[in-house]
Tab-separated table of C-alpha atoms and ligand atoms in Angstrom:
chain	number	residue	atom	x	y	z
A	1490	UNK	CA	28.658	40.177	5.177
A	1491	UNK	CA	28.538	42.409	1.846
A	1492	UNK	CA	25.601	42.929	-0.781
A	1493	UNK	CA	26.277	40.332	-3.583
A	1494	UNK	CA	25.487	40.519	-6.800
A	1495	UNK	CA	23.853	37.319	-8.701
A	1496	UNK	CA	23.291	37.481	-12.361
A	1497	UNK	CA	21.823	40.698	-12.498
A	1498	UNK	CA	20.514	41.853	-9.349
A	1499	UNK	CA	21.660	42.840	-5.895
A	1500	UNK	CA	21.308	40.844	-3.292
A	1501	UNK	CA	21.736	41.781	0.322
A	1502	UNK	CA	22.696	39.419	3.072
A	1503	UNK	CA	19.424	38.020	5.135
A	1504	UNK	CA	20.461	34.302	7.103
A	1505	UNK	CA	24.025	34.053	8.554
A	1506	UNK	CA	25.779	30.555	7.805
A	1507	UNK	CA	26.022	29.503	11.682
A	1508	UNK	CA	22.053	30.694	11.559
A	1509	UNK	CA	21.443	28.341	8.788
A	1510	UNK	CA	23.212	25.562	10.468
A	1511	UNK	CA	21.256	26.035	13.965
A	1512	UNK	CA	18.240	25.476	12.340
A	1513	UNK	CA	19.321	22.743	10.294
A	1514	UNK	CA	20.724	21.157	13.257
A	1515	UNK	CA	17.565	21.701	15.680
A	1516	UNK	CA	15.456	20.020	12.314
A	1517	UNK	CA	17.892	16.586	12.416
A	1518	UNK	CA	17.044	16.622	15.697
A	1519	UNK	CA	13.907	16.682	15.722
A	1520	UNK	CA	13.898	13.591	12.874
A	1521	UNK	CA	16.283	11.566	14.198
A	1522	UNK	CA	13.791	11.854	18.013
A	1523	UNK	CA	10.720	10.708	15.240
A	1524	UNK	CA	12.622	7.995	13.620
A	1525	UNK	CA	14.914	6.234	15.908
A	1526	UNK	CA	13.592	2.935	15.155
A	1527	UNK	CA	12.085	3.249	11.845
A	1528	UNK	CA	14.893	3.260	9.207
A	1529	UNK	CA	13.481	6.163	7.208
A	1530	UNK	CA	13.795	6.642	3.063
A	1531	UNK	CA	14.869	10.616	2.703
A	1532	UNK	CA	13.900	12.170	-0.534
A	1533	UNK	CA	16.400	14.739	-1.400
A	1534	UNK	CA	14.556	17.069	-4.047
A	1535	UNK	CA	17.010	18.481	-6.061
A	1536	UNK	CA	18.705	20.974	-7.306
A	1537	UNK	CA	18.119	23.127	-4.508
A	1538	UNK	CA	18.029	21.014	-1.613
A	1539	UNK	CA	20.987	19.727	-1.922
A	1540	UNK	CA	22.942	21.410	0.686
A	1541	UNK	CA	20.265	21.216	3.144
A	1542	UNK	CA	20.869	17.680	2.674
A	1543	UNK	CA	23.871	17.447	3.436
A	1544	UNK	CA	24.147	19.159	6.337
A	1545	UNK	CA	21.259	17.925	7.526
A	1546	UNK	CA	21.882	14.047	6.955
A	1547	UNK	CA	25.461	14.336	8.547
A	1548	UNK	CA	23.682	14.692	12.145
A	1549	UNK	CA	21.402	11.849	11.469
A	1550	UNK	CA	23.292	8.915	13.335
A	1551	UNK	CA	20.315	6.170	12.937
A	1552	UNK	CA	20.098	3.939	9.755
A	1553	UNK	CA	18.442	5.469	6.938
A	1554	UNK	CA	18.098	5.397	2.955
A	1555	UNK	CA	18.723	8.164	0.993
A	1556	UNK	CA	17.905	9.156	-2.335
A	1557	UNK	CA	17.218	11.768	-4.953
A	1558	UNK	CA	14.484	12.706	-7.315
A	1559	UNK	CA	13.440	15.731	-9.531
A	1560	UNK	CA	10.456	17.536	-10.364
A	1561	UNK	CA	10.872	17.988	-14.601
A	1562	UNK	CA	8.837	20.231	-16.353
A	1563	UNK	CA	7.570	18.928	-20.248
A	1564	UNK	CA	5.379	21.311	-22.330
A	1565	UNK	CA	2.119	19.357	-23.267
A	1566	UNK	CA	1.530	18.996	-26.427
A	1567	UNK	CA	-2.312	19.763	-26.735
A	1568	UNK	CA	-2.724	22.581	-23.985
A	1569	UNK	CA	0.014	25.490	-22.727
A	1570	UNK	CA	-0.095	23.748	-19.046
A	1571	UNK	CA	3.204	22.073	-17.849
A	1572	UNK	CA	3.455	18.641	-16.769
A	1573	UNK	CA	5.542	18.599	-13.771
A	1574	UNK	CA	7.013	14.989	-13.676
A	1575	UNK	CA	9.066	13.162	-10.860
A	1576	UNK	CA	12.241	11.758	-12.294
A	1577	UNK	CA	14.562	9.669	-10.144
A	1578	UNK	CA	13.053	7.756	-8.209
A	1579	UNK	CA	14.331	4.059	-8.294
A	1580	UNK	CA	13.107	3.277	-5.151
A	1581	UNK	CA	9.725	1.375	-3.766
A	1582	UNK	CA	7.788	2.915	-1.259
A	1583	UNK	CA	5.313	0.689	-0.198
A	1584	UNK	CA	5.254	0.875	3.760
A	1585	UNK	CA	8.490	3.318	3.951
A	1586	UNK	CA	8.588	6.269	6.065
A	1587	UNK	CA	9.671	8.639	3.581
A	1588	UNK	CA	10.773	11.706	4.484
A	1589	UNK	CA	10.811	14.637	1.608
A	1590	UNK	CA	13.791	17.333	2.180
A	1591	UNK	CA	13.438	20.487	0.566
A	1592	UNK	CA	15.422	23.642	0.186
A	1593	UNK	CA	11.714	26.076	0.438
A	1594	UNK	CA	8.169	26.078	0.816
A	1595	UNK	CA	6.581	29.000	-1.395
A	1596	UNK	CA	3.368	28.481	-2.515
A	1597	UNK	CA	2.931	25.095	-1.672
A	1598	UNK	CA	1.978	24.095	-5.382
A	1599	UNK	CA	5.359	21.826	-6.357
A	1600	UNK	CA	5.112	19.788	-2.963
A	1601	UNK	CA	1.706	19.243	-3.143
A	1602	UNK	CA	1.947	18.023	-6.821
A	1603	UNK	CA	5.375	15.527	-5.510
A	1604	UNK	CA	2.944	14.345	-2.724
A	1605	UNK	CA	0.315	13.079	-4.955
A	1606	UNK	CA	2.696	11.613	-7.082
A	1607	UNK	CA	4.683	10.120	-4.321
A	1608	UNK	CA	1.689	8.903	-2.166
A	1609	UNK	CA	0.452	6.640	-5.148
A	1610	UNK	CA	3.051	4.839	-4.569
A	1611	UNK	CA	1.581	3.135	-0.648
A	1612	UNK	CA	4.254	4.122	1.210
A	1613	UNK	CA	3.431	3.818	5.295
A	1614	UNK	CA	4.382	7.320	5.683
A	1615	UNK	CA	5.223	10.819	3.893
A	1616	UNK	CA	6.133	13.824	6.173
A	1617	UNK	CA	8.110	16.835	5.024
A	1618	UNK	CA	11.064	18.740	6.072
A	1619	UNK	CA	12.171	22.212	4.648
A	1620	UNK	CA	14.380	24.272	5.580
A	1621	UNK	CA	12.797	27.279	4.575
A	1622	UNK	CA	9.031	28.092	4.697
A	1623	UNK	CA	7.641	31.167	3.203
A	1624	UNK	CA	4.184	31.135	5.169
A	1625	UNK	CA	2.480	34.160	3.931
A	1626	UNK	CA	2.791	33.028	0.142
A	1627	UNK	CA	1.830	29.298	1.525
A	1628	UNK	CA	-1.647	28.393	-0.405
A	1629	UNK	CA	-2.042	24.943	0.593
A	1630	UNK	CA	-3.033	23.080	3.389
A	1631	UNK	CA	-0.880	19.954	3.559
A	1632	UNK	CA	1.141	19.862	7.175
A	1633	UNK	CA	4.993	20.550	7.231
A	1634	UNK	CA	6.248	18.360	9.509
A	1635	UNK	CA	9.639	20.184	9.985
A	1636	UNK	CA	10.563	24.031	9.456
A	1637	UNK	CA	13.888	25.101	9.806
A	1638	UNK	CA	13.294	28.905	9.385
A	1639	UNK	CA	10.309	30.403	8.555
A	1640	UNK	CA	10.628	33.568	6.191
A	1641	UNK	CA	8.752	36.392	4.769
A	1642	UNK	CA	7.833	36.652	0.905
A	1643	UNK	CA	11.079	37.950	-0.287
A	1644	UNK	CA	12.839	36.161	-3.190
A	1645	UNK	CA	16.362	34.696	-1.495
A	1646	UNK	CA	19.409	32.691	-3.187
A	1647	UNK	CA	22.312	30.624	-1.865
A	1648	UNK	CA	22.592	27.460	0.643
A	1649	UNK	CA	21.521	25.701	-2.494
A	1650	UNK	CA	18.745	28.305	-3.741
A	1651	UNK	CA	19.229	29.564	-7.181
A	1652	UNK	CA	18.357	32.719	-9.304
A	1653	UNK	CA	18.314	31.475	-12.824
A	1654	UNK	CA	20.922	28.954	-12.281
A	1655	UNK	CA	23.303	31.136	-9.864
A	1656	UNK	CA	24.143	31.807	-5.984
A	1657	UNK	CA	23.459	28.137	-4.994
A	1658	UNK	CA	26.955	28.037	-3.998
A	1659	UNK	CA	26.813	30.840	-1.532
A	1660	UNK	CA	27.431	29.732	2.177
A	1661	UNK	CA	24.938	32.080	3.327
A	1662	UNK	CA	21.333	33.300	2.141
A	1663	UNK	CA	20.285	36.938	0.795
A	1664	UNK	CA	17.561	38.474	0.036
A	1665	UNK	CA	17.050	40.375	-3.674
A	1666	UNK	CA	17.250	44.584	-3.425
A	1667	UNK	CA	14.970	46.393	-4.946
A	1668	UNK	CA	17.839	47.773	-6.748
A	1669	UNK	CA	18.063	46.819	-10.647
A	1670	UNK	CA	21.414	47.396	-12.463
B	1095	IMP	P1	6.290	26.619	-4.711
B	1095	IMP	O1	5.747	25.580	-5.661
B	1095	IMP	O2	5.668	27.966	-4.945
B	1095	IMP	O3	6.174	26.208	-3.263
B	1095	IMP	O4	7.801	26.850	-5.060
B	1095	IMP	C1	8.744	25.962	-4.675
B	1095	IMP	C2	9.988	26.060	-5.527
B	1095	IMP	O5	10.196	27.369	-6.051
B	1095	IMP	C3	11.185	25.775	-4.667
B	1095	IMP	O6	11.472	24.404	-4.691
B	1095	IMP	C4	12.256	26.616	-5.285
B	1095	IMP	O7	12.900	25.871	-6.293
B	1095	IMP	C5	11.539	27.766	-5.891
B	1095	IMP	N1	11.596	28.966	-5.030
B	1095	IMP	C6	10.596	29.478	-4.286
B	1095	IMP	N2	10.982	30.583	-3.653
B	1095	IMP	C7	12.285	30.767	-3.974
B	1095	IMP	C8	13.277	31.769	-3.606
B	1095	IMP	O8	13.035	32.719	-2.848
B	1095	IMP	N3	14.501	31.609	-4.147
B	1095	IMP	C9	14.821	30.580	-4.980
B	1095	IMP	N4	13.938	29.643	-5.344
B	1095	IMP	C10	12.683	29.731	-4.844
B	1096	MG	MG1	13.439	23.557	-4.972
Protein backbone atom coordinates (compact mmCIF):
# COMPACT_ATOMS: atom_id res chain seq x y z
CA UNK A 1 0.00 0.00 0.00
CA UNK A 2 1.21 3.63 -1.19
CA UNK A 3 0.69 7.19 0.51
CA UNK A 4 -2.49 8.65 -1.17
CA UNK A 5 -3.27 11.84 -1.68
CA UNK A 6 -7.02 13.18 -0.88
CA UNK A 7 -7.92 16.67 -1.77
CA UNK A 8 -5.04 18.27 -0.49
CA UNK A 9 -3.21 16.31 1.92
CA UNK A 10 -1.20 13.13 2.18
CA UNK A 11 -2.44 10.38 3.52
CA UNK A 12 -0.51 7.31 4.51
CA UNK A 13 -1.92 3.84 4.70
CA UNK A 14 -3.04 2.83 8.53
CA UNK A 15 -5.95 -0.38 8.36
CA UNK A 16 -5.42 -3.05 5.63
CA UNK A 17 -8.79 -4.06 3.75
CA UNK A 18 -8.71 -7.88 5.03
CA UNK A 19 -8.02 -5.95 8.63
CA UNK A 20 -11.09 -3.97 8.15
CA UNK A 21 -13.11 -6.92 7.19
CA UNK A 22 -11.90 -9.14 10.33
CA UNK A 23 -13.20 -6.75 12.50
CA UNK A 24 -16.26 -6.15 10.74
CA UNK A 25 -16.82 -9.74 10.60
CA UNK A 26 -15.97 -10.55 14.44
CA UNK A 27 -18.71 -7.29 15.11
CA UNK A 28 -21.72 -9.28 12.93
CA UNK A 29 -20.88 -11.85 14.97
CA UNK A 30 -21.14 -10.70 17.87
CA UNK A 31 -24.87 -9.08 16.81
CA UNK A 32 -26.20 -11.73 15.14
CA UNK A 33 -25.14 -14.08 18.90
CA UNK A 34 -27.32 -10.84 20.68
CA UNK A 35 -30.16 -10.90 18.33
CA UNK A 36 -30.98 -14.28 17.11
CA UNK A 37 -34.47 -14.09 18.07
CA UNK A 38 -35.23 -10.52 18.18
CA UNK A 39 -35.65 -9.23 14.57
CA UNK A 40 -33.57 -6.10 15.08
CA UNK A 41 -34.20 -2.42 13.20
CA UNK A 42 -30.39 -1.34 12.03
CA UNK A 43 -29.89 2.32 11.67
CA UNK A 44 -27.41 2.91 9.00
CA UNK A 45 -26.09 6.61 9.67
CA UNK A 46 -25.03 7.89 6.62
CA UNK A 47 -22.81 9.09 4.55
CA UNK A 48 -20.05 7.47 6.15
CA UNK A 49 -21.29 4.33 7.36
CA UNK A 50 -22.30 3.13 4.53
CA UNK A 51 -19.77 0.60 3.71
CA UNK A 52 -19.57 -0.63 7.13
CA UNK A 53 -23.01 -1.48 6.42
CA UNK A 54 -22.71 -3.33 3.95
CA UNK A 55 -20.26 -5.49 4.79
CA UNK A 56 -21.42 -5.83 7.93
CA UNK A 57 -25.21 -6.69 7.16
CA UNK A 58 -24.13 -9.33 4.47
CA UNK A 59 -23.00 -11.74 7.49
CA UNK A 60 -26.14 -11.13 9.36
CA UNK A 61 -28.24 -14.33 8.36
CA UNK A 62 -31.28 -13.68 10.98
CA UNK A 63 -34.31 -11.45 9.98
CA UNK A 64 -33.78 -7.90 10.41
CA UNK A 65 -34.97 -4.28 9.19
CA UNK A 66 -32.80 -1.98 7.84
CA UNK A 67 -32.84 1.55 7.30
CA UNK A 68 -31.13 4.88 6.91
CA UNK A 69 -31.16 8.24 8.51
CA UNK A 70 -28.98 11.47 8.60
CA UNK A 71 -27.80 13.84 11.02
CA UNK A 72 -28.47 17.55 9.00
CA UNK A 73 -27.02 20.50 10.19
CA UNK A 74 -29.46 24.03 9.87
CA UNK A 75 -27.98 27.37 11.07
CA UNK A 76 -30.44 28.83 13.73
CA UNK A 77 -31.71 31.73 13.07
CA UNK A 78 -31.47 33.65 16.49
CA UNK A 79 -28.06 32.20 17.90
CA UNK A 80 -24.65 30.93 15.83
CA UNK A 81 -25.33 27.21 17.36
CA UNK A 82 -26.26 24.45 14.79
CA UNK A 83 -29.22 22.40 15.01
CA UNK A 84 -28.22 18.97 14.23
CA UNK A 85 -31.50 17.29 12.94
CA UNK A 86 -32.26 13.51 12.15
CA UNK A 87 -33.66 13.19 8.68
CA UNK A 88 -34.83 9.82 7.38
CA UNK A 89 -36.29 8.12 9.54
CA UNK A 90 -39.71 6.64 8.35
CA UNK A 91 -39.73 4.09 10.70
CA UNK A 92 -41.53 3.57 14.37
CA UNK A 93 -39.58 2.53 17.11
CA UNK A 94 -41.68 1.86 19.82
CA UNK A 95 -40.42 -1.56 21.40
CA UNK A 96 -37.70 -2.21 18.46
CA UNK A 97 -34.29 -3.25 19.16
CA UNK A 98 -32.58 -0.77 17.18
CA UNK A 99 -29.29 -1.08 16.49
CA UNK A 100 -27.27 2.30 15.32
CA UNK A 101 -24.22 1.48 12.77
CA UNK A 102 -21.68 3.95 12.44
CA UNK A 103 -18.56 4.48 10.44
CA UNK A 104 -16.55 6.34 13.94
CA UNK A 105 -16.82 7.32 17.36
CA UNK A 106 -14.79 10.71 17.95
CA UNK A 107 -15.93 12.73 20.49
CA UNK A 108 -18.98 11.16 21.24
CA UNK A 109 -21.05 14.50 20.70
CA UNK A 110 -23.13 13.44 17.23
CA UNK A 111 -24.18 9.94 18.78
CA UNK A 112 -25.11 11.21 21.86
CA UNK A 113 -27.25 14.00 20.23
CA UNK A 114 -28.93 10.85 17.59
CA UNK A 115 -29.55 8.95 20.92
CA UNK A 116 -31.64 11.52 22.50
CA UNK A 117 -33.38 12.08 19.49
CA UNK A 118 -33.85 8.48 18.74
CA UNK A 119 -34.73 7.33 22.34
CA UNK A 120 -37.84 9.76 22.35
CA UNK A 121 -39.13 7.76 20.19
CA UNK A 122 -39.85 4.35 23.07
CA UNK A 123 -38.12 2.01 21.31
CA UNK A 124 -37.38 -1.38 23.64
CA UNK A 125 -33.83 -1.05 22.89
CA UNK A 126 -30.88 1.24 21.39
CA UNK A 127 -27.29 -0.23 21.40
CA UNK A 128 -24.52 0.93 19.11
CA UNK A 129 -22.10 -0.53 16.77
CA UNK A 130 -19.05 1.33 15.17
CA UNK A 131 -16.60 0.29 13.47
CA UNK A 132 -14.16 2.64 14.52
CA UNK A 133 -13.74 4.16 18.04
CA UNK A 134 -11.35 6.89 18.72
CA UNK A 135 -11.21 6.43 22.66
CA UNK A 136 -8.83 9.03 23.74
CA UNK A 137 -10.92 11.93 22.00
CA UNK A 138 -14.21 9.98 23.45
CA UNK A 139 -15.96 12.70 25.93
CA UNK A 140 -19.03 10.96 26.71
CA UNK A 141 -20.16 8.32 28.71
CA UNK A 142 -22.87 6.46 26.82
CA UNK A 143 -21.76 2.50 26.34
CA UNK A 144 -20.69 1.22 22.80
CA UNK A 145 -22.03 -1.89 22.54
CA UNK A 146 -19.80 -3.03 19.58
CA UNK A 147 -16.17 -1.79 18.49
CA UNK A 148 -14.70 -3.01 15.54
CA UNK A 149 -11.24 -1.31 15.90
CA UNK A 150 -10.35 0.96 18.32
CA UNK A 151 -7.93 3.85 17.09
CA UNK A 152 -5.81 6.62 18.25
CA UNK A 153 -6.72 10.45 17.61
CA UNK A 154 -5.46 10.68 14.14
CA UNK A 155 -7.78 12.06 11.42
CA UNK A 156 -8.35 8.84 8.83
CA UNK A 157 -10.41 8.61 5.38
CA UNK A 158 -11.72 5.77 3.23
CA UNK A 159 -14.03 2.53 3.97
CA UNK A 160 -16.68 5.18 3.76
CA UNK A 161 -14.82 8.07 5.82
CA UNK A 162 -14.51 11.29 4.04
CA UNK A 163 -12.16 14.41 4.00
CA UNK A 164 -14.31 17.16 2.70
CA UNK A 165 -16.30 14.98 0.52
CA UNK A 166 -13.31 12.61 -0.76
CA UNK A 167 -11.52 9.07 -0.05
CA UNK A 168 -14.83 7.38 0.99
CA UNK A 169 -14.29 5.18 -1.85
CA UNK A 170 -10.95 3.87 -0.80
CA UNK A 171 -10.94 0.05 0.07
CA UNK A 172 -8.64 0.65 2.79
CA UNK A 173 -8.17 3.38 5.65
CA UNK A 174 -5.17 6.02 6.07
CA UNK A 175 -4.19 8.14 8.28
CA UNK A 176 -3.44 12.16 7.31
CA UNK A 177 0.68 13.10 7.18
CA UNK A 178 1.75 15.81 8.69
CA UNK A 179 2.88 16.74 5.33
CA UNK A 180 0.93 19.82 3.64
CA UNK A 181 1.34 20.35 -0.16
P1 LIG B 1 -18.00 13.04 16.96
O1 LIG B 1 -19.31 13.78 17.11
O2 LIG B 1 -16.84 13.87 17.43
O3 LIG B 1 -18.01 11.69 17.63
O4 LIG B 1 -17.72 12.86 15.43
C1 LIG B 1 -18.36 11.91 14.71
C2 LIG B 1 -18.37 12.23 13.24
O5 LIG B 1 -17.24 13.00 12.83
C3 LIG B 1 -18.29 10.95 12.47
O6 LIG B 1 -19.57 10.46 12.20
C4 LIG B 1 -17.54 11.34 11.23
O7 LIG B 1 -18.46 11.77 10.26
C5 LIG B 1 -16.68 12.48 11.65
N1 LIG B 1 -15.29 12.04 11.92
C6 LIG B 1 -14.70 11.91 13.12
N2 LIG B 1 -13.43 11.53 13.00
C7 LIG B 1 -13.21 11.38 11.67
C8 LIG B 1 -12.05 10.99 10.89
O8 LIG B 1 -10.96 10.68 11.40
N3 LIG B 1 -12.22 10.96 9.55
C9 LIG B 1 -13.40 11.28 8.95
N4 LIG B 1 -14.48 11.65 9.63
C10 LIG B 1 -14.39 11.70 10.98
MG1 LIG C 1 -20.25 9.73 10.29
Amino acid sequence: METIRVKDRDFAPFIDSPVIQEAVERVAAEIERDYKDKCPLFLVLLNGAFIFAADLLRCFRHPCNISFIKVASYSGTSSTQDVKVLIGLNEDLKGRHVVILEDIIDTGITMENILGQLAAQNPAEIRIATLLFKKDAFLKDFPIDYIGIQIPTDFIVGYGLDYDGFGRNQPHIYKITASKL
